[in-house]
XYZ file of C-alpha atoms in Angstrom:
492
model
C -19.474 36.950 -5.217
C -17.353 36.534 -2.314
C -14.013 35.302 -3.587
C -12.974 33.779 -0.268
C -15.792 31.587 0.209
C -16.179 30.512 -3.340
C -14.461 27.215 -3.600
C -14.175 25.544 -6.838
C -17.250 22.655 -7.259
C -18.990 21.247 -9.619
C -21.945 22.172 -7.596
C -20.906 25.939 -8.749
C -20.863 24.957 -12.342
C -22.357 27.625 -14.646
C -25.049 26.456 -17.686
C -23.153 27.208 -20.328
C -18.720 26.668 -21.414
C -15.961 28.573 -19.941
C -12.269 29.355 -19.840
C -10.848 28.716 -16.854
C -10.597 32.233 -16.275
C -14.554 32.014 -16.064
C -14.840 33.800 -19.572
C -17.487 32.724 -21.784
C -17.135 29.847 -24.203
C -19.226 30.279 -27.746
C -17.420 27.813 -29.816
C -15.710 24.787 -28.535
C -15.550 23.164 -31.941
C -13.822 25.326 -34.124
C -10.014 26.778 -33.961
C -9.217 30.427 -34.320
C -8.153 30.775 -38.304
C -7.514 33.247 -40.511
C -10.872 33.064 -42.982
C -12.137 29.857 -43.193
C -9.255 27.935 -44.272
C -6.525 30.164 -43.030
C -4.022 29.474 -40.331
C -4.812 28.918 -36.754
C -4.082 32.144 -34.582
C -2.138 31.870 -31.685
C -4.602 34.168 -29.908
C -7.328 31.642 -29.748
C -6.482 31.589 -25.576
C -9.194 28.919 -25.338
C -7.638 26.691 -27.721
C -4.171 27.105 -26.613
C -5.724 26.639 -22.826
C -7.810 23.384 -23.932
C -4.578 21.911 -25.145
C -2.840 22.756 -22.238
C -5.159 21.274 -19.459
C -5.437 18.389 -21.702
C -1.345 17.931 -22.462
C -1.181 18.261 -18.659
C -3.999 15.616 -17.218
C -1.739 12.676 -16.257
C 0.162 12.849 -14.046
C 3.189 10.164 -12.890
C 1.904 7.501 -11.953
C 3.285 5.475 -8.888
C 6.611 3.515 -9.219
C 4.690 0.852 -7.366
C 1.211 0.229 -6.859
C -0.002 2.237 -10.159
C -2.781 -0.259 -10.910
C -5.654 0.489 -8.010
C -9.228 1.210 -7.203
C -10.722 3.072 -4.640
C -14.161 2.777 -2.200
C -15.662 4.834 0.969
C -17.147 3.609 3.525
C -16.317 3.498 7.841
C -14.470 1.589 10.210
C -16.789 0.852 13.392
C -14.948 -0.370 16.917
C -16.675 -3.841 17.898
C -14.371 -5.096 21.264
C -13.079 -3.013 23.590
C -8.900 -2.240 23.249
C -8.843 0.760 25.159
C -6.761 -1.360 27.657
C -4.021 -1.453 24.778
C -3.882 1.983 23.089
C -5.043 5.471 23.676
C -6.191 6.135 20.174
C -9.101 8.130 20.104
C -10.578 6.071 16.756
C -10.216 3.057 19.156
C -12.069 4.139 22.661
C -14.929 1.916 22.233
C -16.975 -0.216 20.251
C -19.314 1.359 18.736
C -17.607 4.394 17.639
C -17.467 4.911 13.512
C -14.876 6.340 11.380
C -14.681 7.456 7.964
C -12.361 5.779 5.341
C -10.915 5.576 1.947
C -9.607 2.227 0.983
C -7.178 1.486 -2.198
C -7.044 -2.028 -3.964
C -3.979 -2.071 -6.101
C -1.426 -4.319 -8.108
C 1.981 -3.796 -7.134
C 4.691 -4.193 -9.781
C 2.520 -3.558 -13.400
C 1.385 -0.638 -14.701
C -1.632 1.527 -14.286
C -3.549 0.271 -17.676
C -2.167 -4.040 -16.447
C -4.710 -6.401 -16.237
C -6.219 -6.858 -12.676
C -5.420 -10.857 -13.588
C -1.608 -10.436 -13.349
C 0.401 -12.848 -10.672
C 1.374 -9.987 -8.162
C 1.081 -8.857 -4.329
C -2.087 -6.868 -3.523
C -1.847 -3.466 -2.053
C -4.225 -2.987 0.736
C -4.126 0.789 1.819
C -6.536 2.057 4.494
C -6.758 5.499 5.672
C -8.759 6.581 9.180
C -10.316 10.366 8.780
C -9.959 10.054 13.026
C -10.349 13.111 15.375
C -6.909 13.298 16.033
C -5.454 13.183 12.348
C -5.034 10.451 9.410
C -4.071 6.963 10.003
C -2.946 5.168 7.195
C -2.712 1.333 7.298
C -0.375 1.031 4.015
C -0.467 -3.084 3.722
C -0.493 -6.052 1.187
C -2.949 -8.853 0.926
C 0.375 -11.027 1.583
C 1.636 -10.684 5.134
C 5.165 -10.593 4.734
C 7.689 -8.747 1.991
C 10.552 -10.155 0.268
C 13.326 -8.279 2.173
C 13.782 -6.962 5.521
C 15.745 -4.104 4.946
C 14.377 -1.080 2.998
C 17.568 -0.495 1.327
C 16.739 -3.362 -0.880
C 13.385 -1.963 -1.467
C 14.546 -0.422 -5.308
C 16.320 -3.473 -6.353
C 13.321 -5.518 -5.683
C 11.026 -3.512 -7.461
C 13.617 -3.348 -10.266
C 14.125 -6.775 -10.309
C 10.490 -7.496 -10.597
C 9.455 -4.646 -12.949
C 10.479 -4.774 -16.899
C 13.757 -5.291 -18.082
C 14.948 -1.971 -19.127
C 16.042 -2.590 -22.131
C 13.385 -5.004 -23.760
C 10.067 -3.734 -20.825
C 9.522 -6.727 -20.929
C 8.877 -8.646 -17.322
C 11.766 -11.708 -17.163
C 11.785 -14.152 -14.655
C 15.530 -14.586 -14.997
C 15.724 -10.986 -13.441
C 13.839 -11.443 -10.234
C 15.720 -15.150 -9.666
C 18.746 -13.644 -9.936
C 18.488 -10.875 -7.753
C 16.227 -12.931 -4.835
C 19.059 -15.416 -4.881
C 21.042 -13.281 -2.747
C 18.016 -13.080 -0.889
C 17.075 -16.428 1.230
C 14.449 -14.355 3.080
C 12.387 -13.642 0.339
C 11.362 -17.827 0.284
C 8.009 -17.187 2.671
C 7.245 -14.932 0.440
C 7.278 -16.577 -2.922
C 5.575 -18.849 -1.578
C 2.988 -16.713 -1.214
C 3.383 -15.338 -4.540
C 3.563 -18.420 -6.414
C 0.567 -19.792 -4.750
C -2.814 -19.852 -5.798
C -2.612 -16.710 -2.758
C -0.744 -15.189 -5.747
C -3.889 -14.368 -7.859
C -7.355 -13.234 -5.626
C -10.207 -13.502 -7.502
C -11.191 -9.791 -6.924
C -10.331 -7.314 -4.223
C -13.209 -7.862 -2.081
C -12.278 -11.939 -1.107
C -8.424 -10.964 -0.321
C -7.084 -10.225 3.266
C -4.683 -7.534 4.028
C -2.260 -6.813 6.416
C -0.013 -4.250 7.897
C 2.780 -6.559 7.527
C 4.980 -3.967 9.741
C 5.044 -4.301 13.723
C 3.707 -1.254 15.060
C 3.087 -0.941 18.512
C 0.563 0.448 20.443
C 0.420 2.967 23.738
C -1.658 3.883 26.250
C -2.069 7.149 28.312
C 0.229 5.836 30.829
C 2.799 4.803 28.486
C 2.228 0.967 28.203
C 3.805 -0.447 25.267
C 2.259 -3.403 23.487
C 3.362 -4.570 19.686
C 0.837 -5.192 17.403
C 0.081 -6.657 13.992
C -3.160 -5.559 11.766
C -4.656 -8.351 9.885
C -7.881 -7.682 8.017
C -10.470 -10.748 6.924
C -13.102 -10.555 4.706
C -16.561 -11.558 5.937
C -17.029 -13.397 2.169
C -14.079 -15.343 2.012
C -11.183 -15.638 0.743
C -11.242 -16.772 -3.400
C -8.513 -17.043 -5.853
C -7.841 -17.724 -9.925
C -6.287 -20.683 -11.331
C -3.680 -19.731 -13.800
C -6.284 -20.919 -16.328
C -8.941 -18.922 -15.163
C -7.489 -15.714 -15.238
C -6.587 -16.224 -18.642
C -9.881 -16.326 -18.883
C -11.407 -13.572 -16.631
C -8.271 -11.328 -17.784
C -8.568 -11.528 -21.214
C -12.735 -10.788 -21.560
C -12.003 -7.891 -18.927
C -8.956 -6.586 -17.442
C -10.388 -4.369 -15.187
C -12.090 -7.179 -13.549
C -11.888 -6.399 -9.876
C -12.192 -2.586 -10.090
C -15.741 -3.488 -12.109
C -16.674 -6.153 -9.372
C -15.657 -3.731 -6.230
C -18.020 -0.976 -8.163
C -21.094 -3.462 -9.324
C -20.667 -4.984 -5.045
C -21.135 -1.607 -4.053
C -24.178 0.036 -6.392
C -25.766 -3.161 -5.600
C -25.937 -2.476 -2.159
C -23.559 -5.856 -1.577
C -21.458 -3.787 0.475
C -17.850 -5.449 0.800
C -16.765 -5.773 4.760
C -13.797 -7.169 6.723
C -12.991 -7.714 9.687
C -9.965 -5.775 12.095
C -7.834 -8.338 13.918
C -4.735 -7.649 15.923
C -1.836 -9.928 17.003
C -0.398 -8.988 20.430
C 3.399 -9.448 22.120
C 4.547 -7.940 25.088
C 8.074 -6.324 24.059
C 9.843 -7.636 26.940
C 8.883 -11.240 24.942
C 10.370 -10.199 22.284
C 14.355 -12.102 22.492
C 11.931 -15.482 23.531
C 11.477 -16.497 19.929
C 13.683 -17.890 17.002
C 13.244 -15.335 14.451
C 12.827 -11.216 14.894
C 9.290 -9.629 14.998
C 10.074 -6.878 13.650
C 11.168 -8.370 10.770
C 9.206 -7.857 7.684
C 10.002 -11.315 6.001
C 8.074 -13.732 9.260
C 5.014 -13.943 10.450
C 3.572 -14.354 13.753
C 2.247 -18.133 14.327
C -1.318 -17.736 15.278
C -0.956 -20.435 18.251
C 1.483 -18.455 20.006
C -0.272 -15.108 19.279
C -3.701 -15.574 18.544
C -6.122 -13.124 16.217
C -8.133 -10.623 18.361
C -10.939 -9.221 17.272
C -11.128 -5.346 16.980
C -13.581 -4.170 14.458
C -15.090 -3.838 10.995
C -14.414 -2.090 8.070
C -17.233 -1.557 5.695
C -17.044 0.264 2.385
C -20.747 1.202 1.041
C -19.830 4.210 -1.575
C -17.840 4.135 -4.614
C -15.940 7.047 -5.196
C -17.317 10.111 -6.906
C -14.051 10.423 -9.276
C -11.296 8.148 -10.279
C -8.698 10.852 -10.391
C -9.488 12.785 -7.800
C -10.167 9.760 -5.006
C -7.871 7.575 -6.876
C -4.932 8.846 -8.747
C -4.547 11.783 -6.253
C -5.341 9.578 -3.429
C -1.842 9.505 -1.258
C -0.591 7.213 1.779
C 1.908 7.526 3.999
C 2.990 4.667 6.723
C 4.282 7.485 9.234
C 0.938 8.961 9.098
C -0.235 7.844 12.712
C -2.137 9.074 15.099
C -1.733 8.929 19.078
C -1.636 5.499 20.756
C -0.173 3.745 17.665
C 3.734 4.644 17.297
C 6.359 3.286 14.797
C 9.019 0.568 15.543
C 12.408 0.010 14.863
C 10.957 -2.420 12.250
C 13.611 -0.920 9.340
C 11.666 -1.168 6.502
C 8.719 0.606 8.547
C 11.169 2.987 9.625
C 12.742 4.216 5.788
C 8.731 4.064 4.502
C 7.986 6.572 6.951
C 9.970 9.139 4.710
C 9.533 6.955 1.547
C 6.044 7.779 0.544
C 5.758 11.050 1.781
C 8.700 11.904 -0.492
C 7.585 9.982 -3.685
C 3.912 11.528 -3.265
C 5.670 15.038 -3.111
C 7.053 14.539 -6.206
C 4.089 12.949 -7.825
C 1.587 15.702 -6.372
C 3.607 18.376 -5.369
C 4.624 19.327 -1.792
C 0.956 20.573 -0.746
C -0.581 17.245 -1.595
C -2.046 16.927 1.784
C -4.531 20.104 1.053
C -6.166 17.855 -2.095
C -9.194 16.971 -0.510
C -8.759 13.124 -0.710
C -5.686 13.383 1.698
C -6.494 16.366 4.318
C -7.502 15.605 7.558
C -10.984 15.802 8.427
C -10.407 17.462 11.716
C -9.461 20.846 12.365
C -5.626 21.578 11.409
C -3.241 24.092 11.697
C 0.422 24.870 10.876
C 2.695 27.179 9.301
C 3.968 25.414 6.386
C 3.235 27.826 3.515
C 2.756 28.560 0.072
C 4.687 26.477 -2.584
C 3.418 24.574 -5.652
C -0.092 24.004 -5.585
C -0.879 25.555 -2.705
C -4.752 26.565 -2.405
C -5.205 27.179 1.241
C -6.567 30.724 1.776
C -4.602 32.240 4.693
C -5.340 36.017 6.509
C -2.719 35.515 9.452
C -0.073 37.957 9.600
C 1.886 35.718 11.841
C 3.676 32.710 10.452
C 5.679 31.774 12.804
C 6.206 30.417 16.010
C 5.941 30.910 19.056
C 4.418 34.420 18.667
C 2.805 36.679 21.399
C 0.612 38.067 19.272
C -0.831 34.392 18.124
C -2.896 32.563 20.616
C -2.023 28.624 18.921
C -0.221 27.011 21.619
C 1.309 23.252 21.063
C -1.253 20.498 21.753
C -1.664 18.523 25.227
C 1.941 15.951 25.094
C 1.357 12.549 23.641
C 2.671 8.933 24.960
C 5.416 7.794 22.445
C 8.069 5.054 23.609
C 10.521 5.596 25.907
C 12.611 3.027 25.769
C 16.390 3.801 26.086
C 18.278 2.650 22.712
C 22.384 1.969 22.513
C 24.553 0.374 20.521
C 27.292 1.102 18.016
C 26.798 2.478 13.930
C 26.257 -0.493 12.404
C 25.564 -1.731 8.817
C 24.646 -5.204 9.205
C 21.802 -8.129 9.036
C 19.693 -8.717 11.794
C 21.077 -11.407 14.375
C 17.994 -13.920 14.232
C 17.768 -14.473 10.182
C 15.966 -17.941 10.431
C 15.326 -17.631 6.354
C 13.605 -20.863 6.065
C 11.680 -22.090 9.019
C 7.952 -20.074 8.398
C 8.715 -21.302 4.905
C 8.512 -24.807 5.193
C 5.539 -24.785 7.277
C 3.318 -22.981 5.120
C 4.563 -25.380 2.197
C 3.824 -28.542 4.526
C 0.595 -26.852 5.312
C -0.870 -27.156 1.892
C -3.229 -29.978 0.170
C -1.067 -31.895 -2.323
C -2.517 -30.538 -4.886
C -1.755 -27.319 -3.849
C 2.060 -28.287 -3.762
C 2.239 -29.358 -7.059
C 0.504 -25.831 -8.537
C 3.178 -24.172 -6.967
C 6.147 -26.167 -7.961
C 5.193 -26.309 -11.076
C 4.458 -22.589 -11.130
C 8.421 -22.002 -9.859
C 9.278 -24.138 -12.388
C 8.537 -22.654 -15.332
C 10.263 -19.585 -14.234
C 13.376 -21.140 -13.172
C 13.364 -23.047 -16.613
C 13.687 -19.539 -18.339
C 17.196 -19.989 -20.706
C 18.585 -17.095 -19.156
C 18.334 -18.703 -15.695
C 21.977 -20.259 -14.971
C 22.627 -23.421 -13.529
C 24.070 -21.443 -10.674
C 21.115 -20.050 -10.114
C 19.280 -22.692 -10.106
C 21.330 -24.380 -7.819
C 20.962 -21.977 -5.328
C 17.101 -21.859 -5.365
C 16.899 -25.545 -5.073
C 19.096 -25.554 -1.664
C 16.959 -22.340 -0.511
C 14.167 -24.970 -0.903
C 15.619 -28.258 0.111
C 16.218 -26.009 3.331
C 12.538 -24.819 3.430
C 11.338 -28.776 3.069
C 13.446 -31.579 2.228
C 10.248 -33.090 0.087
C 9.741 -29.686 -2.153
C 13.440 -29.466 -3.109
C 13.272 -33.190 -3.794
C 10.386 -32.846 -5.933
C 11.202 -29.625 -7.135
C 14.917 -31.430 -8.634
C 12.773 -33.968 -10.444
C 10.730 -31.333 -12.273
C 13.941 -29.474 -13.576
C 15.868 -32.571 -13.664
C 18.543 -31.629 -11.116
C 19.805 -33.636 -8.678
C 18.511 -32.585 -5.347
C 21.237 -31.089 -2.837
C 19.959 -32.578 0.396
């Protein structure tokens, strides 16, 4: 009975019903009344307490990425990058660490079909030694914008119309107009890319530069790209019609079945390289969110696998309550100046305070599996039992001291308050290439996918317009073609 080492379980559960107060439970069928048909008594505290837990068992659900699944499993080191980074997760192959993984949908909500046209959220977090890492990525390598404080207008643009809730392509074309970087990106959306088959034959990707450090303070950027040892498999617009309307929990079902079945799901870790100093060399920014990194000048290397071999043990509690953060990093991996990296580092911390409270991280989904110690105290939610009379610091009378220091960049930064785009746009390059990269057949899904939406009455002409030069600037062929289908002259 000793009430500081009792932790609430299931594996504590008594035989029989009780209040959450641990009381008894004889009846949990019938109300409280006055004689047998008499009014219900306000004193029936298990009643009114039933109704309360059960009033109060959602909770918000994410602005973006509400639609997910979960799965546990380990990441295990497989080529040596010590020479790159520090991190202790990464000091040699062979070395295993636990994870959580979340498969999402981006812009629908929480009960949307998995079948929907929409980015993939691919969310990773490390339990490491030295803290959580999250990896908080898409199955699409680049976003739409490159600056964070277009991040609500995008999502806005893409979700409902507020008046009608009803999704309207007019809304998204309007808004990406002003956007010419969001082409490379569409392109990925409006591909076949646009629809995986099920979570397990989808890459991800970090789709921020981070960059990593090593004891003595070497910097080196770096990209995480994640490949799935099955392949990568899409739907047809006509097959997910299909798969989507006989099931539209599709890929959470297939993830679960994989796993039971013992067909454990497994990628592989890759990472792109770049020395810094490199960095002015190129025609387009590498920090910016909207590019990629060609391949032939900065090749895949290969750093590990990720394996996930358990399904979780509940969907609320390892999925709803499940919380990632892109500044949660560890030493040896440090943020950029990447801005929509830099704004997500607050971002998600914030919105997971307000969806879980400000002691989300002591839910046992999010804490750290290694020891961990602050003072950050009490507040909503908080469960953490605590004896120290001492909650502050520095304190002679506590012996915590401040860990050993840890590398973090050092480069010198200048330069005047700005508000401004970055110098090296280049909107339409990347764009083009993928497009030129495609089978024909390929080409013609997607134009005919854009279309459709761009045929939408409540597109304008103007509109219009300006999506056909975004694409006549991508490829001279696809704005061509793509004038034909809507019966517009092409502009180049």
């Amino acid at each position: 009975m000793d009430p500081y080492k009792h932790r609430p379980s299931s594996a504590h559960n008594s035989p029989y019903l009780t209040t959450n107060q641990g009381a008894p439970v004889w009846n949990n069928t019938s109300s409280l009344t006055v004689g047998a048909r008499g009014p219900v008594l306000l004193e029936d505290y298990h009643l009114i307490e039933k109704f309360a837990a059960f009033d109060r068992e959602r909770i918000p659900e994410r602005v973006v990425h509400a639609r997910g699944a979960s799965a546990k499993g380990f990441f295990e080191v497989t080529h040596h990058v010590s020479n790159l980074t520090c991190a202790d997760f990464l000091r040699a192959p062979g070395v295993q660490t636990p994870v959580i993984v979340r498969f999402s949908t981006v812009i629908h909500e929480r009960g949307s079909p998995e079948t929907l046209r929409d980015p993939r959220g691919f969310a990773v977090k490390f339990y490491t030694r030295e803290g959580n890492f999250d990896i908080v990525g898409n199955n699409i390598p680049v976003f739409f914008t490159r600056d964070a404080m277009q991040f609500p207008d995008v999502i806005r643009a893409l979700k409902p119309n507020p008046k009608t809730h009803i999704q309207e392509p007019w809304r998204y074309l309007d808004f990406m107009s002003h956007l010419p970087e969001s082409c490379l990106t569409f392109l990925y959306w409006f591909d076949d890319w646009g629809i995986p088959s099920d979570y397990r034959h989808m890459d991800g990707y970090g789709v921020h530069t981070f960059k990593l450090i090593t004891k003595e303070g070497r910097e080196t950027y770096c990209k995480f790209h994640w490949k799935p040892t099955c392949g990568l498999k899409f739907l047809l617009d006509e097959e997910a019609v299909i798969v989507g309307g006989s099931n539209h929990s599709h890929a959470t079902k297939d993830l679960t079945d994989a796993i039971a079945s013992g067909n454990y799901p497994e990628w592989k870790l890759y990472i792109q390289t770049m020395d810094p100093a490199d960095e002015d060399k190129l025609d387009f920014d590498p920090l910016d969110d909207t590019k990629i990194w060609p391949e032939d000048l900065f090749p895949l290397q290969p750093v590990g696998r990720l394996v996930l071999n358990k399904n979780i043990d509940n969907f609320f509690n390892e999925n709803e309550m499940l919380a990632f953060n892109p500044g949660a990093i560890v030493p040896g991996i440090y943020y950029t100046n990447d801005k929509m990296f830099q704004t997500r580092t607050f971002a998600y911390a914030d919105t997971q305070r307000h969806r879980l409270g400000p002691n989300y991280m002591q839910i046992p989904v999010n804490a750290p599996k290694c020891p961990h110690y602050n003072n950050h105290r009490d507040g909503f939610m908080n469960f953490l039992h605590r004896d120290e009379e001492v909650d502050y610091f520095p304190s002679r009378f506590d012996p915590v001291r401040a860990s050993e220091k840890v590398p973090i960049p050092t480069d010198v930064i200048t330069g005047r308050r700005v508000k401004t785009v970055i110098p090296k746009e280049n909107n339409f390059k990347q764009s083009g290439e993928l497009f030129r990269s495609w089978p024909r057949d390929r080409q013609e899904r997607f134009i005919k996918r854009f279309a459709d939406v761009a045929s939408d009455p409540k597109v304008t002409p103007e509109i219009r317009s300006v999506w056909l030069s975004y694409w006549a600037q991508c490829d001279r062929g696809l704005g061509q073609r793509l004038a034909s289908r809507l019966g517009m002259k092409a502009l180049l």
